């Protein structure tokens, strides 16, 4: 049993380090890896992932205060607001499909397929972005709409939204990868907090198997501390390489999960 605790702690730790360094959040790694092990149902994986990512994001934001990598509070606050509303909507749709219709296997295949496709586009974008035009959205309503879409996809896929956030912040708001990373974590903090509060005030946590929660939160906190210290020392190029490697790794895990479930 001790080995199981260590395993889940290690998953949360590694995912959170990568999440803090590259703005991935960690959930995009935790979700497919826990799917791969198959120890928990989709609803429980969503809670474990959200709690771990929230703990990582909290520590990372505290550690990054006063550092040279800054949060664009205007853009990220509006995106976070849209992400919260989108997250509530996405979670409601997810609950309706999985709980009401009882098609968890089909939903898991759908989640992995959509995530693999989205991440493939993100991987291609980051390897071609020097040849692509970036934009700077200034319309607040459009910012909110972008945040809503990010929140909806993140909640439905159960990933926290890290790579989607980073790609959108680079493409639509002309941020560097390092700045997009910390702004992504800021957005993720609010989206994951709202997701957990929604569960707390609706169904509650009694129906979830949270036996690994403590160890994963511990991994999230430690990963946030380590990742925050690492990202300050890394160049823009190295952060981008870590981001690309992580995205490619997650794509392969999702493809394996699809094959396993079919």
Tab-separated table of N, CA and C in Angstrom, residues 12-96:
chain	number	residue	atom	x	y	z
A	12	UNK	N	1.711	13.241	-8.983
A	12	UNK	CA	1.350	14.633	-8.697
A	12	UNK	C	2.578	15.535	-8.693
A	13	UNK	N	3.681	15.046	-8.139
A	13	UNK	CA	4.915	15.833	-8.046
A	13	UNK	C	5.463	16.170	-9.437
A	14	UNK	N	5.618	15.143	-10.271
A	14	UNK	CA	6.179	15.345	-11.619
A	14	UNK	C	5.259	16.223	-12.459
A	15	UNK	N	3.962	15.937	-12.404
A	15	UNK	CA	2.988	16.727	-13.176
A	15	UNK	C	2.998	18.185	-12.731
A	16	UNK	N	3.131	18.408	-11.433
A	16	UNK	CA	3.103	19.777	-10.902
A	16	UNK	C	4.384	20.541	-11.200
A	17	UNK	N	5.516	19.845	-11.207
A	17	UNK	CA	6.775	20.501	-11.584
A	17	UNK	C	6.692	20.973	-13.033
A	18	UNK	N	6.263	20.069	-13.920
A	18	UNK	CA	6.110	20.432	-15.331
A	18	UNK	C	5.037	21.500	-15.492
A	19	UNK	N	3.985	21.390	-14.689
A	19	UNK	CA	2.905	22.367	-14.748
A	19	UNK	C	3.358	23.755	-14.358
A	20	UNK	N	4.180	23.836	-13.311
A	20	UNK	CA	4.664	25.135	-12.847
A	20	UNK	C	5.707	25.718	-13.791
A	21	UNK	N	6.525	24.866	-14.394
A	21	UNK	CA	7.586	25.345	-15.291
A	21	UNK	C	7.008	25.865	-16.607
A	22	UNK	N	6.089	25.082	-17.195
A	22	UNK	CA	5.614	25.392	-18.546
A	22	UNK	C	4.176	25.900	-18.602
A	23	UNK	N	3.561	26.136	-17.447
A	23	UNK	CA	2.185	26.635	-17.427
A	23	UNK	C	1.159	25.583	-17.787
A	24	UNK	N	1.568	24.309	-17.737
A	24	UNK	CA	0.665	23.220	-18.105
A	24	UNK	C	-0.401	22.968	-17.046
A	25	UNK	N	-0.131	23.432	-15.827
A	25	UNK	CA	-1.101	23.230	-14.756
A	25	UNK	C	-0.928	21.909	-14.049
A	26	UNK	N	-0.679	20.852	-14.792
A	26	UNK	CA	-0.499	19.525	-14.208
A	26	UNK	C	-1.658	18.605	-14.483
A	27	UNK	N	-2.868	19.154	-14.550
A	27	UNK	CA	-4.053	18.326	-14.775
A	27	UNK	C	-4.037	17.617	-16.114
A	28	UNK	N	-3.425	18.258	-17.106
A	28	UNK	CA	-3.359	17.667	-18.439
A	28	UNK	C	-2.463	16.436	-18.451
A	29	UNK	N	-1.597	16.316	-17.447
A	29	UNK	CA	-0.770	15.111	-17.287
A	29	UNK	C	-1.459	14.124	-16.350
A	30	UNK	N	-1.976	14.621	-15.237
A	30	UNK	CA	-2.605	13.758	-14.231
A	30	UNK	C	-3.792	12.993	-14.803
A	31	UNK	N	-4.677	13.691	-15.532
A	31	UNK	CA	-5.894	13.075	-16.058
A	31	UNK	C	-5.600	11.837	-16.916
A	32	UNK	N	-4.797	11.931	-17.998
A	32	UNK	CA	-4.541	10.738	-18.811
A	32	UNK	C	-3.752	9.647	-18.090
A	33	UNK	N	-2.846	10.047	-17.172
A	33	UNK	CA	-2.070	9.037	-16.434
A	33	UNK	C	-2.982	8.240	-15.498
A	34	UNK	N	-3.894	8.915	-14.800
A	34	UNK	CA	-4.832	8.201	-13.923
A	34	UNK	C	-5.820	7.371	-14.745
A	35	UNK	N	-6.199	7.861	-15.921
A	35	UNK	CA	-7.008	7.045	-16.843
A	35	UNK	C	-6.273	5.762	-17.189
A	36	UNK	N	-4.971	5.894	-17.406
A	36	UNK	CA	-4.138	4.754	-17.786
A	36	UNK	C	-4.131	3.688	-16.701
A	37	UNK	N	-4.030	4.111	-15.431
A	37	UNK	CA	-4.008	3.151	-14.320
A	37	UNK	C	-5.378	2.538	-14.059
A	38	UNK	N	-6.431	3.316	-14.258
A	38	UNK	CA	-7.787	2.793	-14.123
A	38	UNK	C	-8.234	2.487	-12.709
A	39	UNK	N	-7.611	3.101	-11.694
A	39	UNK	CA	-7.984	2.838	-10.299
A	39	UNK	C	-9.212	3.627	-9.852
A	40	UNK	N	-9.517	4.721	-10.570
A	40	UNK	CA	-10.617	5.594	-10.160
A	40	UNK	C	-11.527	5.893	-11.344
A	41	UNK	N	-12.813	6.220	-11.030
A	41	UNK	CA	-13.730	6.590	-12.106
A	41	UNK	C	-13.441	8.024	-12.567
A	42	UNK	N	-14.101	8.440	-13.655
A	42	UNK	CA	-13.829	9.747	-14.252
A	42	UNK	C	-14.106	10.902	-13.295
A	43	UNK	N	-15.194	10.791	-12.516
A	43	UNK	CA	-15.558	11.862	-11.594
A	43	UNK	C	-14.492	12.053	-10.520
A	44	UNK	N	-13.999	10.924	-9.961
A	44	UNK	CA	-12.978	10.987	-8.917
A	44	UNK	C	-11.661	11.526	-9.464
A	45	UNK	N	-11.293	11.103	-10.673
A	45	UNK	CA	-10.070	11.613	-11.311
A	45	UNK	C	-10.147	13.125	-11.464
A	46	UNK	N	-11.336	13.628	-11.826
A	46	UNK	CA	-11.521	15.070	-11.965
A	46	UNK	C	-11.272	15.811	-10.669
A	47	UNK	N	-11.755	15.261	-9.543
A	47	UNK	CA	-11.568	15.898	-8.237
A	47	UNK	C	-10.104	15.835	-7.809
A	48	UNK	N	-9.473	14.671	-7.940
A	48	UNK	CA	-8.058	14.515	-7.572
A	48	UNK	C	-7.179	15.466	-8.380
A	49	UNK	N	-7.467	15.548	-9.675
A	49	UNK	CA	-6.701	16.426	-10.558
A	49	UNK	C	-6.898	17.893	-10.169
A	50	UNK	N	-8.143	18.301	-9.962
A	50	UNK	CA	-8.438	19.701	-9.626
A	50	UNK	C	-7.785	20.117	-8.310
A	51	UNK	N	-7.848	19.249	-7.308
A	51	UNK	CA	-7.262	19.569	-5.999
A	51	UNK	C	-5.739	19.674	-6.081
A	52	UNK	N	-5.130	18.765	-6.830
A	52	UNK	CA	-3.672	18.789	-6.994
A	52	UNK	C	-3.226	20.049	-7.726
A	53	UNK	N	-3.931	20.355	-8.817
A	53	UNK	CA	-3.585	21.531	-9.630
A	53	UNK	C	-3.802	22.821	-8.846
A	54	UNK	N	-4.868	22.883	-8.069
A	54	UNK	CA	-5.139	24.071	-7.253
A	54	UNK	C	-4.018	24.298	-6.241
A	55	UNK	N	-3.551	23.239	-5.609
A	55	UNK	CA	-2.467	23.375	-4.627
A	55	UNK	C	-1.181	23.827	-5.319
A	56	UNK	N	-0.890	23.269	-6.501
A	56	UNK	CA	0.298	23.683	-7.267
A	56	UNK	C	0.203	25.156	-7.664
A	57	UNK	N	-0.972	25.540	-8.190
A	57	UNK	CA	-1.163	26.916	-8.656
A	57	UNK	C	-1.032	27.913	-7.504
A	58	UNK	N	-1.585	27.574	-6.349
A	58	UNK	CA	-1.525	28.461	-5.175
A	58	UNK	C	-0.083	28.737	-4.776
A	59	UNK	N	0.702	27.659	-4.670
A	59	UNK	CA	2.102	27.798	-4.265
A	59	UNK	C	2.902	28.547	-5.332
A	60	UNK	N	2.668	28.218	-6.606
A	60	UNK	CA	3.408	28.862	-7.700
A	60	UNK	C	3.165	30.363	-7.736
A	61	UNK	N	1.915	30.772	-7.563
A	61	UNK	CA	1.585	32.207	-7.597
A	61	UNK	C	2.225	32.954	-6.429
A	62	UNK	N	2.257	32.314	-5.272
A	62	UNK	CA	2.898	32.929	-4.100
A	62	UNK	C	4.402	33.065	-4.343
A	63	UNK	N	5.013	31.994	-4.871
A	63	UNK	CA	6.459	31.988	-5.116
A	63	UNK	C	6.878	32.985	-6.189
A	64	UNK	N	5.990	33.233	-7.168
A	64	UNK	CA	6.347	34.086	-8.301
A	64	UNK	C	6.105	35.573	-8.032
A	65	UNK	N	5.540	35.897	-6.881
A	65	UNK	CA	5.298	37.316	-6.550
A	65	UNK	C	6.620	38.077	-6.470
A	66	UNK	N	6.666	39.208	-7.154
A	66	UNK	CA	7.870	40.032	-7.117
A	66	UNK	C	8.969	39.586	-8.054
A	67	UNK	N	8.748	38.512	-8.816
A	67	UNK	CA	9.747	38.038	-9.771
A	67	UNK	C	9.601	38.779	-11.091
A	68	UNK	N	10.562	38.519	-12.005
A	68	UNK	CA	10.557	39.265	-13.270
A	68	UNK	C	9.455	38.806	-14.219
A	69	UNK	N	8.913	37.602	-14.014
A	69	UNK	CA	7.817	37.121	-14.852
A	69	UNK	C	6.517	37.654	-14.250
A	70	UNK	N	5.807	38.477	-14.988
A	70	UNK	CA	4.654	39.182	-14.449
A	70	UNK	C	3.325	38.621	-14.971
A	71	UNK	N	2.290	38.788	-14.147
A	71	UNK	CA	0.926	38.444	-14.552
A	71	UNK	C	0.276	39.686	-15.141
A	72	UNK	N	-0.300	39.546	-16.330
A	72	UNK	CA	-1.086	40.627	-16.915
A	72	UNK	C	-2.481	40.521	-16.298
A	73	UNK	N	-2.700	41.263	-15.212
A	73	UNK	CA	-3.916	41.083	-14.417
A	73	UNK	C	-5.189	41.434	-15.180
A	74	UNK	N	-5.109	42.418	-16.076
A	74	UNK	CA	-6.300	42.803	-16.830
A	74	UNK	C	-6.761	41.655	-17.726
A	75	UNK	N	-5.853	41.147	-18.554
A	75	UNK	CA	-6.192	40.067	-19.482
A	75	UNK	C	-6.557	38.800	-18.717
A	76	UNK	N	-5.692	38.413	-17.782
A	76	UNK	CA	-5.886	37.133	-17.090
A	76	UNK	C	-7.120	37.135	-16.191
A	77	UNK	N	-7.462	38.280	-15.607
A	77	UNK	CA	-8.657	38.345	-14.754
A	77	UNK	C	-9.926	38.162	-15.583
A	78	UNK	N	-9.969	38.812	-16.748
A	78	UNK	CA	-11.137	38.658	-17.630
A	78	UNK	C	-11.225	37.228	-18.152
A	79	UNK	N	-10.086	36.676	-18.559
A	79	UNK	CA	-10.058	35.285	-19.020
A	79	UNK	C	-10.473	34.334	-17.896
A	80	UNK	N	-10.000	34.613	-16.683
A	80	UNK	CA	-10.354	33.772	-15.532
A	80	UNK	C	-11.848	33.826	-15.254
A	81	UNK	N	-12.431	35.034	-15.369
A	81	UNK	CA	-13.883	35.174	-15.170
A	81	UNK	C	-14.665	34.350	-16.170
A	82	UNK	N	-14.271	34.434	-17.448
A	82	UNK	CA	-14.920	33.628	-18.472
A	82	UNK	C	-14.681	32.152	-18.254
A	83	UNK	N	-13.474	31.809	-17.787
A	83	UNK	CA	-13.115	30.415	-17.548
A	83	UNK	C	-13.947	29.794	-16.427
A	84	UNK	N	-14.245	30.605	-15.393
A	84	UNK	CA	-15.069	30.104	-14.280
A	84	UNK	C	-16.466	29.740	-14.776
A	85	UNK	N	-17.087	30.652	-15.533
A	85	UNK	CA	-18.427	30.385	-16.071
A	85	UNK	C	-18.397	29.217	-17.058
A	86	UNK	N	-17.381	29.199	-17.908
A	86	UNK	CA	-17.238	28.098	-18.854
A	86	UNK	C	-16.990	26.780	-18.154
A	87	UNK	N	-16.212	26.834	-17.063
A	87	UNK	CA	-15.920	25.628	-16.298
A	87	UNK	C	-17.164	25.035	-15.656
A	88	UNK	N	-18.005	25.897	-15.099
A	88	UNK	CA	-19.261	25.430	-14.496
A	88	UNK	C	-20.145	24.782	-15.554
A	89	UNK	N	-20.218	25.420	-16.740
A	89	UNK	CA	-21.018	24.873	-17.838
A	89	UNK	C	-20.454	23.541	-18.315
A	90	UNK	N	-19.126	23.499	-18.506
A	90	UNK	CA	-18.479	22.274	-18.972
A	90	UNK	C	-18.641	21.120	-18.001
A	91	UNK	N	-18.531	21.425	-16.703
A	91	UNK	CA	-18.692	20.392	-15.676
A	91	UNK	C	-20.129	19.888	-15.646
A	92	UNK	N	-21.081	20.781	-15.852
A	92	UNK	CA	-22.493	20.389	-15.873
A	92	UNK	C	-22.781	19.458	-17.043
A	93	UNK	N	-22.216	19.791	-18.212
A	93	UNK	CA	-22.383	18.932	-19.391
A	93	UNK	C	-21.740	17.574	-19.149
A	94	UNK	N	-20.542	17.590	-18.546
A	94	UNK	CA	-19.837	16.343	-18.232
A	94	UNK	C	-20.669	15.472	-17.293
A	95	UNK	N	-21.196	16.069	-16.222
A	95	UNK	CA	-22.008	15.323	-15.257
A	95	UNK	C	-23.267	14.757	-15.900
A	96	UNK	N	-23.875	15.534	-16.792
A	96	UNK	CA	-25.078	15.073	-17.466
A	96	UNK	C	-24.784	13.847	-18.321
